[in-house]
PDB file of C-alpha atoms in Angstrom:
ATOM      1  CA  MET A  14       6.237  11.984   0.675  1.00 75.00           C
ATOM      2  CA  ASN A  15       3.247  14.279   0.288  1.00 77.00           C
ATOM      3  CA  LYS A  16       1.154  14.073   3.481  1.00 81.00           C
ATOM      4  CA  ALA A  17      -2.150  13.785   1.631  1.00 83.00           C
ATOM      5  CA  THR A  18      -0.725  10.991  -0.501  1.00 88.00           C
ATOM      6  CA  GLN A  19       0.672   9.212   2.553  1.00 87.00           C
ATOM      7  CA  TYR A  20      -2.725   9.306   4.256  1.00 90.00           C
ATOM      8  CA  ARG A  21      -4.460   7.962   1.142  1.00 91.00           C
ATOM      9  CA  ILE A  22      -1.921   5.149   0.737  1.00 93.00           C
ATOM     10  CA  GLU A  23      -2.395   4.074   4.352  1.00 93.00           C
ATOM     11  CA  GLU A  24      -6.150   4.078   3.778  1.00 94.00           C
ATOM     12  CA  ILE A  25      -5.716   1.878   0.679  1.00 94.00           C
ATOM     13  CA  LYS A  26      -3.533  -0.553   2.629  1.00 92.00           C
ATOM     14  CA  LYS A  27      -6.290  -1.026   5.211  1.00 92.00           C
ATOM     15  CA  ASN A  28      -9.475  -0.796   3.161  1.00 92.00           C
ATOM     16  CA  GLY A  29      -8.510  -1.036  -0.498  1.00 92.00           C
ATOM     17  CA  TYR A  30     -10.409   1.089  -3.023  1.00 94.00           C
ATOM     18  CA  VAL A  31     -13.256   0.952  -5.524  1.00 92.00           C
ATOM     19  CA  LEU A  32     -12.461   1.564  -9.184  1.00 93.00           C
ATOM     20  CA  ASP A  33     -15.109   1.839 -11.871  1.00 94.00           C
ATOM     21  CA  PHE A  34     -13.847   0.775 -15.306  1.00 94.00           C
ATOM     22  CA  GLY A  35     -16.227   3.023 -17.249  1.00 93.00           C
ATOM     23  CA  ASN A  36     -15.585   6.126 -15.156  1.00 95.00           C
ATOM     24  CA  VAL A  37     -11.807   5.795 -15.466  1.00 95.00           C
ATOM     25  CA  PHE A  38     -11.922   5.181 -19.207  1.00 95.00           C
ATOM     26  CA  ASN A  39     -14.249   8.135 -19.843  1.00 95.00           C
ATOM     27  CA  HIS A  40     -12.086  10.314 -17.598  1.00 95.00           C
ATOM     28  CA  ALA A  41      -8.992   9.338 -19.581  1.00 95.00           C
ATOM     29  CA  PHE A  42     -10.663   9.867 -22.957  1.00 94.00           C
ATOM     30  CA  GLU A  43     -12.013  13.322 -22.103  1.00 94.00           C
ATOM     31  CA  ASN A  44      -8.587  14.319 -20.837  1.00 94.00           C
ATOM     32  CA  TYR A  45      -6.865  12.814 -23.886  1.00 94.00           C
ATOM     33  CA  LYS A  46      -8.894  14.975 -26.275  1.00 92.00           C
ATOM     34  CA  LYS A  47      -7.315  18.043 -24.697  1.00 93.00           C
ATOM     35  CA  ILE A  48      -3.707  16.895 -25.181  1.00 92.00           C
ATOM     36  CA  ALA A  49      -3.860  14.635 -28.259  1.00 90.00           C
ATOM     37  CA  LEU A  50      -2.789  17.127 -30.936  1.00 89.00           C
ATOM     38  CA  TYR A  51      -0.185  19.044 -28.962  1.00 89.00           C
ATOM     39  CA  GLY A  52       1.263  15.970 -27.271  1.00 89.00           C
ATOM     40  CA  GLY A  53       1.299  14.013 -30.545  1.00 88.00           C
ATOM     41  CA  LEU A  54       3.196  16.736 -32.388  1.00 89.00           C
ATOM     42  CA  ILE A  55       5.817  16.982 -29.660  1.00 88.00           C
ATOM     43  CA  ILE A  56       6.253  13.194 -29.518  1.00 88.00           C
ATOM     44  CA  PHE A  57       6.647  13.035 -33.309  1.00 88.00           C
ATOM     45  CA  VAL A  58       9.254  15.803 -33.447  1.00 87.00           C
ATOM     46  CA  PHE A  59      11.100  14.398 -30.430  1.00 87.00           C
ATOM     47  CA  PHE A  60      11.116  10.892 -31.939  1.00 87.00           C
ATOM     48  CA  VAL A  61      12.532  12.126 -35.250  1.00 88.00           C
ATOM     49  CA  LEU A  62      15.254  14.149 -33.530  1.00 87.00           C
ATOM     50  CA  LEU A  63      16.111  11.234 -31.238  1.00 86.00           C
ATOM     51  CA  CYS A  64      16.440   8.828 -34.175  1.00 85.00           C
ATOM     52  CA  LEU A  65      18.659  11.262 -36.070  1.00 88.00           C
ATOM     53  CA  LEU A  66      20.840  11.734 -32.996  1.00 86.00           C
ATOM     54  CA  ALA A  67      21.089   7.974 -32.385  1.00 81.00           C
ATOM     55  CA  PHE A  68      22.058   7.224 -35.999  1.00 82.00           C
ATOM     56  CA  GLY A  69      24.539  10.090 -35.959  1.00 86.00           C
ATOM     57  CA  ILE A  70      26.245   8.712 -32.852  1.00 82.00           C
ATOM     58  CA  LEU A  71      26.334   5.158 -34.226  1.00 77.00           C
ATOM     59  CA  ILE A  72      27.774   6.294 -37.551  1.00 84.00           C
ATOM     60  CA  ALA A  73      30.375   8.436 -35.794  1.00 84.00           C
ATOM     61  CA  ILE A  74      31.475   5.483 -33.638  1.00 79.00           C
ATOM     62  CA  PHE A  75      31.202   2.527 -36.011  1.00 74.00           C
ATOM     63  CA  GLY A  76      31.027   4.116 -39.454  1.00 80.00           C
ATOM     64  CA  ALA A  77      28.148   4.149 -41.948  1.00 77.00           C
ATOM     65  CA  PRO A  78      28.965   0.811 -43.691  1.00 80.00           C
ATOM     66  CA  ALA A  79      29.025  -1.097 -40.384  1.00 73.00           C
ATOM     67  CA  VAL A  80      25.705   0.423 -39.256  1.00 69.00           C
ATOM     68  CA  VAL A  81      24.003  -0.309 -42.585  1.00 71.00           C
ATOM     69  CA  ASP A  82      25.335  -3.880 -42.551  1.00 73.00           C
ATOM     70  CA  PHE A  83      24.127  -4.467 -38.982  1.00 66.00           C
ATOM     71  CA  LEU A  84      20.617  -3.240 -39.861  1.00 67.00           C
ATOM     72  CA  LYS A  85      20.162  -5.793 -42.646  1.00 65.00           C
ATOM     73  CA  PRO A  86      17.213  -8.105 -41.817  1.00 63.00           C
ATOM     74  CA  GLU A  87      19.313 -11.265 -41.845  1.00 59.00           C
ATOM     75  CA  ASN A  88      21.727  -9.752 -39.319  1.00 58.00           C
ATOM     76  CA  LEU A  89      18.961  -8.669 -36.937  1.00 55.00           C
ATOM     77  CA  GLN A  90      17.822 -12.233 -36.272  1.00 58.00           C
ATOM     78  CA  SER A  91      18.637 -13.181 -32.667  1.00 55.00           C
ATOM     79  CA  GLU A  92      20.591 -16.292 -33.647  1.00 55.00           C
ATOM     80  CA  ASN A  93      22.970 -14.127 -35.697  1.00 55.00           C
ATOM     81  CA  ILE A  94      23.696 -11.707 -32.866  1.00 62.00           C
ATOM     82  CA  SER A  95      26.444 -12.542 -30.364  1.00 64.00           C
ATOM     83  CA  ASN A  96      25.775 -12.611 -26.624  1.00 68.00           C
ATOM     84  CA  ILE A  97      28.081  -9.644 -26.101  1.00 75.00           C
ATOM     85  CA  THR A  98      26.185  -7.618 -28.695  1.00 71.00           C
ATOM     86  CA  LEU A  99      22.857  -8.562 -27.087  1.00 68.00           C
ATOM     87  CA  LEU A 100      24.215  -7.496 -23.695  1.00 75.00           C
ATOM     88  CA  ILE A 101      25.388  -4.161 -25.119  1.00 77.00           C
ATOM     89  CA  ILE A 102      22.010  -3.588 -26.771  1.00 74.00           C
ATOM     90  CA  ALA A 103      20.183  -4.426 -23.522  1.00 76.00           C
ATOM     91  CA  GLY A 104      22.437  -2.084 -21.543  1.00 81.00           C
ATOM     92  CA  ALA A 105      22.040   0.720 -24.072  1.00 82.00           C
ATOM     93  CA  SER A 106      18.250   0.258 -24.113  1.00 82.00           C
ATOM     94  CA  ALA A 107      18.097   0.395 -20.322  1.00 84.00           C
ATOM     95  CA  LEU A 108      20.251   3.528 -20.229  1.00 88.00           C
ATOM     96  CA  ILE A 109      18.127   5.253 -22.871  1.00 88.00           C
ATOM     97  CA  SER A 110      14.939   4.313 -20.991  1.00 88.00           C
ATOM     98  CA  CYS A 111      16.367   5.808 -17.802  1.00 92.00           C
ATOM     99  CA  LEU A 112      17.454   9.005 -19.520  1.00 91.00           C
ATOM    100  CA  LEU A 113      14.057   9.397 -21.199  1.00 91.00           C
ATOM    101  CA  SER A 114      12.008   8.597 -18.078  1.00 92.00           C
ATOM    102  CA  PRO A 115      11.193  12.277 -17.367  1.00 93.00           C
ATOM    103  CA  PHE A 116       9.574  12.518 -20.808  1.00 92.00           C
ATOM    104  CA  PRO A 117       6.492  10.348 -20.004  1.00 92.00           C
ATOM    105  CA  ALA A 118       6.369  12.127 -16.651  1.00 95.00           C
ATOM    106  CA  GLY A 119       5.980  15.356 -18.620  1.00 93.00           C
ATOM    107  CA  LEU A 120       3.114  13.849 -20.617  1.00 93.00           C
ATOM    108  CA  ILE A 121       1.334  12.881 -17.404  1.00 95.00           C
ATOM    109  CA  LYS A 122       1.877  16.418 -16.072  1.00 95.00           C
ATOM    110  CA  MET A 123       0.417  17.739 -19.324  1.00 94.00           C
ATOM    111  CA  ALA A 124      -2.707  15.660 -18.667  1.00 94.00           C
ATOM    112  CA  TYR A 125      -2.839  17.143 -15.150  1.00 95.00           C
ATOM    113  CA  CYS A 126      -2.652  20.687 -16.511  1.00 94.00           C
ATOM    114  CA  ALA A 127      -5.226  20.008 -19.233  1.00 93.00           C
ATOM    115  CA  GLU A 128      -7.840  18.843 -16.732  1.00 93.00           C
ATOM    116  CA  ARG A 129      -7.421  22.066 -14.773  1.00 91.00           C
ATOM    117  CA  ASP A 130      -7.451  24.224 -17.922  1.00 89.00           C
ATOM    118  CA  GLU A 131      -3.920  25.373 -17.126  1.00 90.00           C
ATOM    119  CA  GLU A 132      -1.554  26.274 -19.942  1.00 87.00           C
ATOM    120  CA  PHE A 133       1.044  23.723 -20.941  1.00 86.00           C
ATOM    121  CA  HIS A 134       3.952  24.165 -23.312  1.00 85.00           C
ATOM    122  CA  VAL A 135       6.862  22.242 -24.787  1.00 84.00           C
ATOM    123  CA  SER A 136       8.730  22.930 -21.564  1.00 86.00           C
ATOM    124  CA  THR A 137       6.085  20.916 -19.674  1.00 87.00           C
ATOM    125  CA  MET A 138       7.314  17.775 -21.432  1.00 85.00           C
ATOM    126  CA  PHE A 139      10.803  18.336 -20.037  1.00 87.00           C
ATOM    127  CA  GLU A 140       9.803  19.727 -16.646  1.00 90.00           C
ATOM    128  CA  TYR A 141      11.125  16.727 -14.728  1.00 94.00           C
ATOM    129  CA  TYR A 142      14.657  16.884 -16.077  1.00 92.00           C
ATOM    130  CA  LYS A 143      15.570  18.631 -12.836  1.00 90.00           C
ATOM    131  CA  ALA A 144      16.213  17.783  -9.204  1.00 85.00           C
ATOM    132  CA  PRO A 145      14.871  15.977  -7.314  1.00 88.00           C
ATOM    133  CA  TYR A 146      12.601  14.326  -9.895  1.00 94.00           C
ATOM    134  CA  PHE A 147      15.178  13.280 -12.466  1.00 95.00           C
ATOM    135  CA  LYS A 148      17.193  11.219  -9.982  1.00 95.00           C
ATOM    136  CA  GLU A 149      14.149   9.401  -8.638  1.00 96.00           C
ATOM    137  CA  LEU A 150      12.728   8.735 -12.109  1.00 96.00           C
ATOM    138  CA  PHE A 151      16.119   7.532 -13.345  1.00 96.00           C
ATOM    139  CA  VAL A 152      16.660   5.193 -10.377  1.00 96.00           C
ATOM    140  CA  ALA A 153      13.104   3.832 -10.480  1.00 96.00           C
ATOM    141  CA  THR A 154      13.304   3.116 -14.213  1.00 95.00           C
ATOM    142  CA  PHE A 155      16.724   1.497 -13.762  1.00 94.00           C
ATOM    143  CA  LEU A 156      15.459  -0.799 -10.981  1.00 94.00           C
ATOM    144  CA  VAL A 157      12.421  -1.856 -12.998  1.00 94.00           C
ATOM    145  CA  SER A 158      14.482  -2.393 -16.173  1.00 90.00           C
ATOM    146  CA  LEU A 159      17.086  -4.412 -14.270  1.00 89.00           C
ATOM    147  CA  THR A 160      14.449  -6.608 -12.638  1.00 90.00           C
ATOM    148  CA  SER A 161      12.666  -7.177 -15.938  1.00 89.00           C
ATOM    149  CA  TYR A 162      15.961  -8.032 -17.662  1.00 85.00           C
ATOM    150  CA  ILE A 163      16.941 -10.560 -14.989  1.00 86.00           C
ATOM    151  CA  ILE A 164      13.554 -12.276 -15.197  1.00 88.00           C
ATOM    152  CA  SER A 165      13.702 -12.261 -19.017  1.00 84.00           C
ATOM    153  CA  SER A 166      17.175 -13.806 -18.916  1.00 80.00           C
ATOM    154  CA  ILE A 167      15.923 -16.615 -16.672  1.00 86.00           C
ATOM    155  CA  ILE A 168      12.959 -17.194 -19.004  1.00 86.00           C
ATOM    156  CA  ASN A 169      15.232 -17.277 -22.062  1.00 79.00           C
ATOM    157  CA  TYR A 170      17.570 -19.704 -20.325  1.00 79.00           C
ATOM    158  CA  ALA A 171      14.588 -21.930 -19.497  1.00 79.00           C
ATOM    159  CA  GLN A 172      13.472 -21.606 -23.143  1.00 78.00           C
ATOM    160  CA  ILE A 173       9.867 -20.704 -22.350  1.00 80.00           C
ATOM    161  CA  PRO A 174       9.274 -17.782 -24.768  1.00 75.00           C
ATOM    162  CA  ALA A 175       5.578 -17.420 -23.897  1.00 78.00           C
ATOM    163  CA  LEU A 176       6.545 -16.297 -20.404  1.00 85.00           C
ATOM    164  CA  GLY A 177       8.523 -13.412 -21.868  1.00 82.00           C
ATOM    165  CA  PHE A 178       5.293 -11.658 -22.868  1.00 85.00           C
ATOM    166  CA  VAL A 179       3.744 -12.432 -19.479  1.00 89.00           C
ATOM    167  CA  ASN A 180       6.788 -10.911 -17.773  1.00 89.00           C
ATOM    168  CA  THR A 181       6.564  -7.720 -19.838  1.00 88.00           C
ATOM    169  CA  VAL A 182       2.841  -7.288 -19.157  1.00 91.00           C
ATOM    170  CA  THR A 183       3.194  -8.069 -15.446  1.00 93.00           C
ATOM    171  CA  VAL A 184       6.065  -5.637 -14.864  1.00 93.00           C
ATOM    172  CA  SER A 185       4.311  -2.883 -16.852  1.00 92.00           C
ATOM    173  CA  LEU A 186       1.045  -3.447 -14.983  1.00 94.00           C
ATOM    174  CA  PHE A 187       2.404  -3.441 -11.436  1.00 96.00           C
ATOM    175  CA  THR A 188       4.668  -0.420 -11.995  1.00 95.00           C
ATOM    176  CA  MET A 189       2.158   1.670 -13.941  1.00 95.00           C
ATOM    177  CA  LEU A 190       1.665   4.146 -11.068  1.00 96.00           C
ATOM    178  CA  MET A 191       5.368   4.495 -10.330  1.00 96.00           C
ATOM    179  CA  ILE A 192       5.848   7.743 -12.282  1.00 96.00           C
ATOM    180  CA  PRO A 193       2.770   9.639 -11.008  1.00 96.00           C
ATOM    181  CA  LEU A 194       3.620   8.596  -7.448  1.00 95.00           C
ATOM    182  CA  ILE A 195       7.051  10.208  -7.882  1.00 95.00           C
ATOM    183  CA  ILE A 196       5.939  13.440  -9.555  1.00 95.00           C
ATOM    184  CA  PHE A 197       2.661  14.002  -7.684  1.00 94.00           C
ATOM    185  CA  GLY A 198       3.108  12.067  -4.452  1.00 92.00           C
ATOM    186  CA  LYS A 199       6.769  13.046  -4.006  1.00 92.00           C
ATOM    187  CA  LEU A 200       7.777   9.440  -3.273  1.00 95.00           C
ATOM    188  CA  LYS A 201      11.321   8.129  -3.579  1.00 94.00           C
ATOM    189  CA  ALA A 202      12.119   5.602  -6.313  1.00 95.00           C
ATOM    190  CA  ALA A 203      11.926   2.441  -4.198  1.00 95.00           C
ATOM    191  CA  GLU A 204       8.836   3.707  -2.337  1.00 95.00           C
ATOM    192  CA  ALA A 205       7.091   4.492  -5.616  1.00 96.00           C
ATOM    193  CA  ILE A 206       7.726   0.995  -6.979  1.00 96.00           C
ATOM    194  CA  GLN A 207       6.576  -0.719  -3.782  1.00 96.00           C
ATOM    195  CA  THR A 208       3.483   1.485  -3.504  1.00 96.00           C
ATOM    196  CA  SER A 209       2.567   0.975  -7.152  1.00 96.00           C
ATOM    197  CA  ILE A 210       2.741  -2.801  -6.665  1.00 96.00           C
ATOM    198  CA  LEU A 211       0.605  -2.511  -3.519  1.00 96.00           C
ATOM    199  CA  ILE A 212      -2.066  -0.379  -5.205  1.00 96.00           C
ATOM    200  CA  VAL A 213      -2.282  -2.475  -8.372  1.00 96.00           C
ATOM    201  CA  SER A 214      -2.489  -5.704  -6.343  1.00 95.00           C
ATOM    202  CA  LYS A 215      -5.771  -4.458  -4.834  1.00 95.00           C
ATOM    203  CA  GLN A 216      -7.534  -4.293  -8.240  1.00 94.00           C
ATOM    204  CA  PRO A 217      -5.285  -6.104 -10.767  1.00 95.00           C
ATOM    205  CA  LEU A 218      -8.007  -7.336 -13.133  1.00 94.00           C
ATOM    206  CA  VAL A 219      -9.707  -3.951 -13.544  1.00 95.00           C
ATOM    207  CA  LEU A 220      -6.377  -2.212 -14.110  1.00 96.00           C
ATOM    208  CA  LEU A 221      -5.229  -4.918 -16.526  1.00 95.00           C
ATOM    209  CA  GLY A 222      -8.450  -4.484 -18.490  1.00 95.00           C
ATOM    210  CA  LEU A 223      -7.903  -0.726 -18.670  1.00 94.00           C
ATOM    211  CA  ILE A 224      -4.328  -1.162 -19.884  1.00 93.00           C
ATOM    212  CA  ILE A 225      -5.367  -3.705 -22.538  1.00 93.00           C
ATOM    213  CA  ILE A 226      -8.162  -1.500 -23.885  1.00 92.00           C
ATOM    214  CA  GLY A 227      -5.883   1.548 -23.688  1.00 91.00           C
ATOM    215  CA  SER A 228      -3.155  -0.253 -25.631  1.00 89.00           C
ATOM    216  CA  ILE A 229      -5.622  -1.350 -28.302  1.00 89.00           C
ATOM    217  CA  ALA A 230      -6.913   2.214 -28.604  1.00 86.00           C
ATOM    218  CA  THR A 231      -3.338   3.452 -28.965  1.00 85.00           C
ATOM    219  CA  LEU A 232      -2.520   0.896 -31.678  1.00 83.00           C
ATOM    220  CA  VAL A 233      -5.423   2.231 -33.737  1.00 79.00           C
ATOM    221  CA  GLY A 234      -2.987   4.999 -34.653  1.00 72.00           C
ATOM    222  CA  PHE A 235      -1.182   2.598 -36.998  1.00 71.00           C
ATOM    223  CA  ILE A 236      -4.149   2.916 -39.350  1.00 72.00           C
ATOM    224  CA  GLY A 237      -3.033   6.457 -40.189  1.00 61.00           C
ATOM    225  CA  CYS A 238       0.032   5.342 -42.140  1.00 60.00           C
ATOM    226  CA  CYS A 239       1.739   4.593 -38.813  1.00 66.00           C
ATOM    227  CA  ILE A 240       2.155   8.323 -38.138  1.00 70.00           C
ATOM    228  CA  GLY A 241      -1.170   8.339 -36.319  1.00 73.00           C
ATOM    229  CA  ILE A 242       0.405   6.321 -33.517  1.00 80.00           C
ATOM    230  CA  PHE A 243       2.131   9.495 -32.315  1.00 82.00           C
ATOM    231  CA  PHE A 244      -1.273  11.133 -31.798  1.00 86.00           C
ATOM    232  CA  THR A 245      -2.905   8.160 -30.075  1.00 88.00           C
ATOM    233  CA  PHE A 246       0.145   7.444 -27.897  1.00 88.00           C
ATOM    234  CA  PRO A 247      -0.696  10.229 -25.375  1.00 91.00           C
ATOM    235  CA  PHE A 248      -3.839   8.273 -24.486  1.00 93.00           C
ATOM    236  CA  ILE A 249      -1.781   5.775 -22.479  1.00 93.00           C
ATOM    237  CA  TYR A 250      -0.394   8.550 -20.280  1.00 93.00           C
ATOM    238  CA  SER A 251      -3.780  10.202 -20.003  1.00 95.00           C
ATOM    239  CA  LEU A 252      -5.032   6.804 -18.797  1.00 95.00           C
ATOM    240  CA  HIS A 253      -2.223   6.564 -16.224  1.00 96.00           C
ATOM    241  CA  TYR A 254      -3.130  10.042 -15.011  1.00 96.00           C
ATOM    242  CA  ALA A 255      -6.848   9.204 -14.798  1.00 96.00           C
ATOM    243  CA  ILE A 256      -6.127   6.001 -12.850  1.00 96.00           C
ATOM    244  CA  TYR A 257      -3.932   7.866 -10.374  1.00 96.00           C
ATOM    245  CA  SER A 258      -6.515  10.625 -10.074  1.00 95.00           C
ATOM    246  CA  GLU A 259      -9.327   8.157  -9.371  1.00 94.00           C
ATOM    247  CA  ILE A 260      -7.333   6.106  -6.851  1.00 95.00           C
ATOM    248  CA  ILE A 261      -5.136   8.646  -5.030  1.00 94.00           C
ATOM    249  CA  GLY A 262      -6.728  11.929  -6.070  1.00 90.00           C
ATOM    250  CA  PHE A 263      -5.568  15.532  -5.917  1.00 84.00           C
ATOM    251  CA  GLU A 264      -8.293  17.307  -3.959  1.00 62.00           C
ATOM    252  CA  ALA A 265      -6.473  17.189  -0.626  1.00 48.00           C
ATOM    253  CA  GLU A 266      -3.223  18.244  -2.297  1.00 49.00           C
ATOM    254  CA  ASP A 267      -4.857  21.173  -4.090  1.00 49.00           C
ATOM    255  CA  GLU A 268      -6.460  22.368  -0.859  1.00 46.00           C
ATOM    256  CA  SER A 269      -3.170  22.249   1.035  1.00 44.00           C
ATOM    257  CA  GLN A 270      -1.474  24.188  -1.753  1.00 45.00           C
ATOM    258  CA  GLU A 271      -4.180  26.888  -1.634  1.00 42.00           C
ATOM    259  CA  LYS A 272      -3.705  27.291   2.138  1.00 41.00           C
ATOM    260  CA  ASN A 273       0.029  27.734   1.632  1.00 38.00           C
TER     261      ASN A 273
END
């Protein structure tokens, strides 16, 4: 763990922290303006390539007729999908999320570079597909996905669908700082999850409000024929960066790096 981060976390444990909604939102928005176009273009291209690759793999394994038949609206209804198929889909989704976890980490790093007027490139988006970051991001995402799936399964078994949304929001909220804690604070996967939960629990309502407003701002992108969502999507990661910056900060880290 980074020493400056460790000191700050211990301070938060004892005394908590003050977080101003307006300051964080303005911080995130100013940062977002610097990465919106570049980040949006990369996300769009990456999404298209990923979809093409996914369809190519499915067609190669199952054949085009089977894939087309499965994607028919009547076949996508949950009651028409077998439990085994649902389990396979859940497993595949979790695996894909784990494999793609360094991608949002790259977006957060892009926000970091933008604030310091440092150059960032396409390679920045894939910077964390290397040791030791990839392993920690993969494990952390797997643990969170597994926990969320188990809770969702219990909720589905209890037949209380409204709690499914609550579960999704709660897990997303309390693990929102997991990625920046790994890439900036150098925490291990389990430490990052535990620390994120600790930090969020100190100011849950303010952070929930920021996430809600940030999500609404991101969804505005659907107005632009849905394509606009790719250019508003980086705002969420700019918001995550701004929250981490306001709570943990980088000043001590930057000073230690300059001395070295």
